[in-house]
Every structure is written in C-alpha cells, then in structure tokens.
Amino acid sequence: MTIELVRDTDLDELRARCDLALAGYLDRQDADWPDGAPRGVFDTLRRFVLAGGKRLRPLFCYWGWRGAGEPDRPEIVSAAAALELFHAFALIHDDIMDGSDQRRGEPSVHQLFADLHTRLSWRGDPGAYGRSAALLCGDLCAAWADQMFHESGLPAERIHDGYAVYCAMRTEVIAGQYLDLVSGVGDGSVASALTVIRMKAARYTVTRPLQIGAGLAGAGPELLDAYAAFGDPLGDAFQLRDDVLGVFGDPAVTGKSVLDDLREGKPTVMMALARDSADRAQAARLRVLFGNPQLDAEGAAELRTIIVETGALDRIEQMIKVYGDAALAALADAPVAAEARAALAALAHSVVDRQR
C-alpha cells in the first residue's frame, strides 16, 4: 500500500503553531517570575526552548490525536507543545551528564552559566556552577511541562487519560538515562545499546507522544497498540540515525560537535558493532581512541575509518532501513484517518532521512 505524504509546509505550519503556544506560555511565566529572583535563569530558558529544534514530539502527539479522529483545535496544540518543555529538561540534563558543551550550534545551558561565572570573575569553580545552575533550569522545564500540559484547556478526563501515558514516558526516559550510564561502564554490547535506545529515545520520541495524543482523544487500546507497532521501530531508526550523525554528521548542520560522542565513549549500537567486528589492530586503536577525552580531529577521523572498514556503518544503515520499513508497514495497517496516515508517513521519512 502506498501512503501519500502531506506537504512539508503543512508540518512547518504546525511547528510554528507549537512555537507560538510555547512563547505564549513562557510569556505568562515571565509575568509571574518571582521578585528578586535573577532574570538570567528565565531569559536563558526562554531562548533555549524557542531557539530551534525539530518539534518532533509535539508533532507526533498532535497527529496521535488527529489519528484518533479528533479535529484540529488550539488546545491539543498547547498540550502537545508541553512535551517540548519536557524535552528541554531532558536535553539540559543529558548535556550535563555527557559533558557536551554545544547544543543546536550554541553553547549548552551549563556552558552558558559557566561562561557567565568566568566573565564576572565569581568565586569557585565555573564548571561546577554551570552544572548546578543548569540542573535547576532542567528541573524548572520539567515542572513547566507539567503545568502547561494540565492548563492546555482540554477536558479534565481527557487530560487524565493522556497524563497516564505522559507519566509512563517520563519514567522510561529517566530509567533509560540510567541504563545509558550503566552501559557506559558495562559490557558495551549491541543488546544493551539497543535496550538503551528503546527506553531512552525511541518510545520517548515517537511512541509515547503518539499515545499521549491518543489518550487525550479518549482512544482505546487498539489504537495505542497500533501506535506502538509504528512508533517503536521508527523511534529505533531515529536514534540510530542520531548516532550516525553524531559521528559522521556536519556540525554546521547538526549544531553539535562530531567529537562529543567519541570523546565520551558513548555506548552506541554502531560502536558496539565496530568493536565486535574489529581485527586485533583495530580493536587496539579503539581502546586507545574511543572514550579518550583528549581525542582530536585526527583521532576522530581514524575512528570513523575503523567504523567504515569494520562494516559497522553499513550495518547501521541497513538497520535504519529495516526499522523504517517496518514502521511504514505498521502504519499502513493502523486504524487511523487518511490525513493522519499521510502526516505520520511524512514524519517517518523526515526522521529516517535527515541530516540534523
């Protein structure tokens, strides 16, 4: 079955509506900002939340609602946009844990506060100050996400149903983040990396937002299961593509250094495959270079060569294709309206075939 796609401009319009909803919510928080509290926290968060991003989670949430047969209305846009505030929380904390100094082509939040500490010649360690300030910023984004979701204007019983899935997503993300920590000091196997992908990124990016939208629409288990059949493999493909871009992407496009994941020793499926297929000489170089915080551009280039020569990159690309095809096959059978099917197919292609 061939699924006709919606236009990119239609998805861009929805992204713009989500941004307007976020800006409106943040403007209301601005008016209620506590007297005497430093403005830097609020201003930093406003810029971070509104400065770019693919808005995938709000888009999947919105079309999860529309796929349940509900019409377009501003309240669902507001509820969906709240997921972007939760995403901001996850990104801020993830950058702290990964030691990433750049996000979307700009300094990460903890780096912004560390730079502020340095410029003003404050006492103590700029890095520790930056991490502590960013932790608070991330916590505030999580609290704001909850508030925006509940104040979206949808009926209370619908909010209750959608919030049940929201809570499951929140738990999965944090558990997945912990698993990521464990896998970083554990066996580094393909199986453990795939488990982290599913819990930390795949369901959080696609499946749970779809199901939140369905829950807000009052949908039953049949649609929730159909969204999982579509969303789980698509989310896996999304994260595998993200891992490829983290090493082989163009920083001018991705907004993130191609050194971060390699310096961190991020336990991705791609690196696990490279390690499994490496010969003795390649394995020795992997042990020296991968996870070395002093890794330079030359060392990163050598790692990329090893990844290619072991066949790991080709295998990841094949996995992405298999997962993407599985998602589209599930979507073709899903009990959703034609317009929603077209939009979700377009989103699926944008997730798999992207450069950022």
Coordinates of C-alpha atoms in Angstrom, one line a residue, residues 3-338:
I3 CA 0.9 6.2 1.6
E4 CA 0.6 9.7 0.2
L5 CA 2.6 12.3 2.2
V6 CA 1.5 15.6 3.4
R7 CA 3.5 18.7 2.4
D8 CA 6.5 19.8 4.4
T9 CA 4.9 23.3 4.6
D10 CA 1.9 21.8 6.5
L11 CA 4.3 20.3 9.1
D12 CA 6.2 23.6 9.2
E13 CA 3.0 25.4 9.9
L14 CA 2.2 23.1 12.8
R15 CA 5.7 23.6 14.2
A16 CA 5.1 27.4 14.1
R17 CA 1.9 26.9 16.0
C18 CA 3.7 24.9 18.6
D19 CA 6.3 27.7 18.9
L20 CA 3.6 30.3 19.4
A21 CA 2.0 28.2 22.1
L22 CA 5.3 27.8 23.9
A23 CA 6.1 31.5 23.6
G24 CA 2.6 32.3 25.0
Y25 CA 3.1 30.0 27.9
L26 CA 6.6 31.4 28.7
D27 CA 5.3 35.0 28.5
R28 CA 2.8 34.1 31.2
Q29 CA 5.6 32.7 33.3
D30 CA 7.6 35.9 32.7
A31 CA 4.8 38.0 34.3
D32 CA 4.8 35.7 37.4
W33 CA 8.6 35.4 37.8
P34 CA 9.4 35.9 41.5
D35 CA 10.5 39.3 42.6
G36 CA 14.2 39.3 43.4
A37 CA 15.0 36.1 41.5
P38 CA 17.7 36.5 38.9
R39 CA 16.3 37.1 35.4
G40 CA 19.2 35.2 33.8
V41 CA 17.6 31.8 34.5
F42 CA 14.3 32.7 32.9
D43 CA 15.9 34.5 29.9
T44 CA 18.3 31.6 29.3
L45 CA 15.5 29.1 29.3
R46 CA 13.3 31.1 27.0
R47 CA 16.0 31.4 24.4
F48 CA 16.9 27.7 24.8
V49 CA 13.3 26.5 24.4
L50 CA 12.4 28.7 21.5
A51 CA 15.7 28.6 19.6
G52 CA 15.2 25.8 17.0
G53 CA 14.5 22.2 17.4
K54 CA 12.6 19.8 15.2
R55 CA 9.5 19.7 17.5
L56 CA 9.1 16.0 16.7
R57 CA 7.4 15.1 20.0
P58 CA 4.7 17.8 19.7
L59 CA 4.1 16.8 16.1
F60 CA 3.7 13.1 16.9
C61 CA 1.4 14.0 19.8
Y62 CA -0.8 16.2 17.6
W63 CA -1.1 13.6 14.9
G64 CA -1.7 10.9 17.5
W65 CA -4.8 13.0 18.5
R66 CA -5.8 13.5 14.9
G67 CA -5.3 9.8 14.1
A68 CA -8.0 9.1 16.7
G69 CA -10.5 11.0 14.7
E70 CA -10.4 14.3 16.6
P71 CA -10.4 17.7 14.8
D72 CA -7.7 20.4 14.9
R73 CA -8.1 22.7 17.9
P74 CA -5.7 25.0 19.7
E75 CA -6.0 23.1 23.0
I76 CA -4.3 20.0 21.5
V77 CA -1.5 22.2 20.1
S78 CA -0.9 23.6 23.6
A79 CA -0.9 20.1 25.2
A80 CA 1.4 18.8 22.5
A81 CA 3.8 21.7 22.8
A82 CA 4.2 21.0 26.5
L83 CA 6.2 17.9 25.5
E84 CA 8.9 20.3 24.1
L85 CA 9.4 21.7 27.6
F86 CA 9.9 18.2 28.9
H87 CA 12.3 17.7 26.0
A88 CA 14.2 20.8 27.1
F89 CA 14.6 19.3 30.6
A90 CA 15.9 16.0 29.1
L91 CA 18.4 17.8 26.8
I92 CA 19.7 20.1 29.5
H93 CA 20.4 17.2 31.9
D94 CA 21.7 15.0 29.1
D95 CA 24.3 17.6 28.1
I96 CA 25.4 17.9 31.7
M97 CA 25.9 14.1 32.0
D98 CA 27.6 13.8 28.7
G99 CA 29.8 16.8 29.1
S100 CA 28.5 18.3 25.9
D101 CA 29.4 22.0 25.5
Q102 CA 27.3 22.6 22.4
R103 CA 23.6 22.2 21.5
R104 CA 21.9 23.3 18.3
G105 CA 25.0 25.3 17.3
E106 CA 25.1 27.3 20.6
P107 CA 26.7 26.7 24.0
S108 CA 24.8 24.2 26.1
V109 CA 23.0 25.6 29.1
H110 CA 25.6 24.5 31.6
Q111 CA 28.3 26.0 29.4
L112 CA 26.4 29.3 29.3
F113 CA 26.3 29.6 33.0
A114 CA 30.0 28.5 33.3
D115 CA 30.9 31.2 30.9
L116 CA 28.9 33.8 32.9
H117 CA 30.8 32.8 36.1
T118 CA 34.1 33.2 34.3
R119 CA 33.2 36.6 32.8
L120 CA 32.1 38.0 36.1
S121 CA 35.1 36.6 38.0
W122 CA 33.0 34.9 40.6
R123 CA 34.5 32.7 43.3
G124 CA 34.7 29.0 42.9
D125 CA 34.7 26.6 40.0
P126 CA 32.9 27.9 36.9
G127 CA 32.2 24.3 35.7
A128 CA 30.5 23.3 38.9
Y129 CA 28.5 26.5 39.0
G130 CA 27.3 25.9 35.4
R131 CA 26.3 22.4 36.0
S132 CA 24.4 23.3 39.2
A133 CA 22.6 26.2 37.5
A134 CA 21.7 24.0 34.5
L135 CA 20.3 21.3 36.7
L136 CA 17.9 23.8 38.2
C137 CA 17.0 25.0 34.8
G138 CA 16.2 21.5 33.7
D139 CA 14.1 20.9 36.8
L140 CA 12.1 24.0 36.1
C141 CA 11.4 22.9 32.5
A142 CA 10.0 19.6 33.8
A143 CA 7.7 21.5 36.2
W144 CA 6.6 23.9 33.4
A145 CA 5.9 21.0 31.1
D146 CA 3.5 19.5 33.7
Q147 CA 1.8 22.8 34.2
M148 CA 1.4 23.6 30.5
F149 CA 0.0 20.2 29.8
H150 CA -2.6 20.5 32.5
E151 CA -3.5 24.0 31.6
S152 CA -4.0 23.2 27.9
G153 CA -7.7 23.7 28.1
L154 CA -8.8 20.1 27.2
P155 CA -11.4 18.4 29.4
A156 CA -10.1 17.1 32.8
E157 CA -11.0 13.5 32.0
R158 CA -9.1 13.7 28.7
I159 CA -6.0 15.2 30.5
H160 CA -6.2 12.4 33.0
D161 CA -6.0 9.7 30.2
G162 CA -3.2 11.4 28.4
Y163 CA -1.3 12.1 31.5
A164 CA -1.2 8.4 32.4
V165 CA 0.9 7.8 29.3
Y166 CA 2.9 11.0 29.9
C167 CA 3.9 9.6 33.3
A168 CA 5.0 6.3 31.8
M169 CA 7.1 8.2 29.3
R170 CA 8.7 10.3 32.0
T171 CA 9.7 7.2 34.0
E172 CA 11.0 5.4 30.9
V173 CA 13.2 8.4 29.9
I174 CA 14.9 8.6 33.3
A175 CA 15.3 4.8 33.6
G176 CA 16.7 4.8 30.1
Q177 CA 19.2 7.6 31.0
Y178 CA 20.3 5.5 34.0
L179 CA 20.7 2.4 31.7
D180 CA 22.8 4.6 29.5
L181 CA 25.1 5.3 32.4
V182 CA 25.3 1.6 33.2
S183 CA 26.0 0.6 29.7
G184 CA 28.8 3.1 29.5
V185 CA 30.7 1.3 32.2
G186 CA 29.4 -2.2 31.4
D187 CA 29.8 -4.7 28.5
G188 CA 29.1 -2.2 25.7
S189 CA 27.2 -4.9 23.8
V190 CA 24.8 -4.4 20.9
A191 CA 22.0 -5.8 23.0
S192 CA 22.5 -3.3 25.9
A193 CA 22.8 -0.5 23.4
L194 CA 19.5 -1.4 21.7
T195 CA 17.8 -1.6 25.1
V196 CA 19.0 2.0 25.9
I197 CA 17.8 3.2 22.5
R198 CA 14.3 1.8 23.1
M199 CA 13.9 3.2 26.6
K200 CA 15.7 6.4 26.4
A201 CA 14.9 7.7 22.9
A202 CA 12.7 5.5 20.7
R203 CA 9.5 5.4 22.8
Y204 CA 10.1 8.9 24.1
T205 CA 10.4 10.4 20.7
V206 CA 7.6 8.7 18.8
T207 CA 5.5 6.0 20.5
R208 CA 4.7 7.8 23.8
P209 CA 3.9 11.2 22.2
L210 CA 1.5 9.4 19.7
Q211 CA -0.1 7.5 22.6
I212 CA -0.4 10.7 24.7
G213 CA -2.3 12.3 21.8
A214 CA -4.5 9.2 21.5
G215 CA -5.1 9.2 25.3
L216 CA -6.1 12.9 25.1
A217 CA -8.6 11.9 22.4
G218 CA -10.0 9.1 24.6
A219 CA -8.8 6.3 22.2
G220 CA -8.9 2.7 23.2
P221 CA -6.2 0.0 23.4
E222 CA -6.4 -0.9 19.7
L223 CA -5.1 2.5 18.6
L224 CA -2.5 2.6 21.4
D225 CA -1.1 -0.8 20.2
A226 CA -1.1 0.3 16.6
Y227 CA 0.9 3.4 17.5
A228 CA 3.4 1.2 19.4
A229 CA 3.8 -1.1 16.3
F230 CA 4.5 2.0 14.2
G231 CA 6.4 4.1 16.8
D232 CA 8.8 1.6 18.3
P233 CA 10.7 0.7 15.2
L234 CA 10.5 4.3 13.9
G235 CA 12.0 5.6 17.2
D236 CA 14.8 3.0 16.9
A237 CA 15.5 4.2 13.4
F238 CA 15.5 7.8 14.7
Q239 CA 18.1 7.1 17.4
L240 CA 20.3 5.0 15.1
R241 CA 20.3 7.9 12.6
D242 CA 21.1 10.3 15.5
D243 CA 24.1 8.2 16.5
V244 CA 25.4 8.2 12.9
L245 CA 25.1 11.9 12.7
G246 CA 26.8 12.3 16.0
V247 CA 30.0 10.8 14.4
F248 CA 29.6 11.4 10.6
G249 CA 27.3 14.5 10.5
D250 CA 28.2 18.0 9.5
P251 CA 28.4 20.2 12.7
A252 CA 27.3 23.2 10.7
V253 CA 24.0 21.3 10.1
T254 CA 23.6 19.3 13.3
G255 CA 24.7 22.0 15.6
K256 CA 26.8 19.5 17.6
S257 CA 30.5 18.6 17.5
V258 CA 31.4 15.2 15.9
L259 CA 33.9 14.8 18.7
D260 CA 31.5 14.7 21.7
D261 CA 30.1 11.1 21.4
L262 CA 33.6 9.7 20.6
R263 CA 35.3 11.5 23.5
E264 CA 32.5 10.5 25.9
G265 CA 32.8 6.9 24.7
K266 CA 29.0 6.9 24.1
P267 CA 27.9 3.2 24.0
T268 CA 26.0 3.3 20.7
V269 CA 25.0 0.3 18.6
M270 CA 27.3 1.5 15.9
M271 CA 30.3 1.4 18.2
A272 CA 29.3 -2.0 19.6
L273 CA 29.2 -3.4 16.1
A274 CA 32.5 -1.9 15.2
R275 CA 34.1 -3.4 18.3
D276 CA 32.6 -6.8 17.6
S277 CA 33.9 -6.8 14.0
A278 CA 37.3 -5.2 14.6
D279 CA 40.5 -7.2 14.0
R280 CA 43.3 -7.1 16.6
A281 CA 44.9 -3.9 15.4
Q282 CA 41.6 -2.1 15.0
A283 CA 40.5 -3.3 18.5
A284 CA 43.7 -1.9 20.0
R285 CA 43.1 1.5 18.4
L286 CA 39.5 1.5 19.5
R287 CA 40.7 1.0 23.1
V288 CA 43.1 3.9 22.8
L289 CA 40.9 6.4 21.0
F290 CA 37.3 5.7 21.9
G291 CA 36.3 7.4 25.1
N292 CA 39.5 9.5 25.2
P293 CA 38.6 12.9 26.5
Q294 CA 41.6 14.4 24.7
L295 CA 40.6 13.0 21.3
D296 CA 41.4 15.4 18.5
A297 CA 40.1 15.7 14.9
E298 CA 42.8 13.3 13.6
G299 CA 41.9 10.6 16.1
A300 CA 38.2 11.1 15.3
A301 CA 39.0 10.6 11.6
E302 CA 40.8 7.4 12.4
L303 CA 37.8 6.1 14.4
R304 CA 35.5 6.9 11.5
T305 CA 37.7 4.9 9.2
I306 CA 37.6 1.9 11.6
I307 CA 33.8 2.2 11.8
V308 CA 33.6 2.1 8.0
E309 CA 36.2 -0.6 7.5
T310 CA 34.6 -3.0 10.0
G311 CA 31.3 -2.6 8.2
A312 CA 29.5 -1.1 11.2
L313 CA 28.3 1.9 9.3
D314 CA 26.8 -0.2 6.5
R315 CA 25.1 -2.4 9.1
I316 CA 23.6 0.6 10.9
E317 CA 22.3 2.0 7.6
Q318 CA 20.7 -1.4 6.9
M319 CA 19.1 -1.5 10.4
I320 CA 17.7 2.0 9.9
K321 CA 16.1 0.9 6.6
V322 CA 14.7 -2.3 8.1
Y323 CA 13.2 -0.3 11.1
G324 CA 11.9 2.4 8.9
D325 CA 10.2 -0.1 6.5
A326 CA 8.7 -1.9 9.5
A327 CA 7.2 1.3 10.8
L328 CA 5.7 2.2 7.5
A329 CA 4.2 -1.3 7.1
A330 CA 2.6 -1.0 10.5
L331 CA 1.3 2.5 9.7
A332 CA -0.4 1.1 6.5
D333 CA -2.4 -1.2 8.7
A334 CA -3.1 1.2 11.5
P335 CA -6.8 2.3 12.1
V336 CA -6.2 6.0 11.5
A337 CA -7.7 8.5 9.2
A338 CA -6.1 9.1 5.8

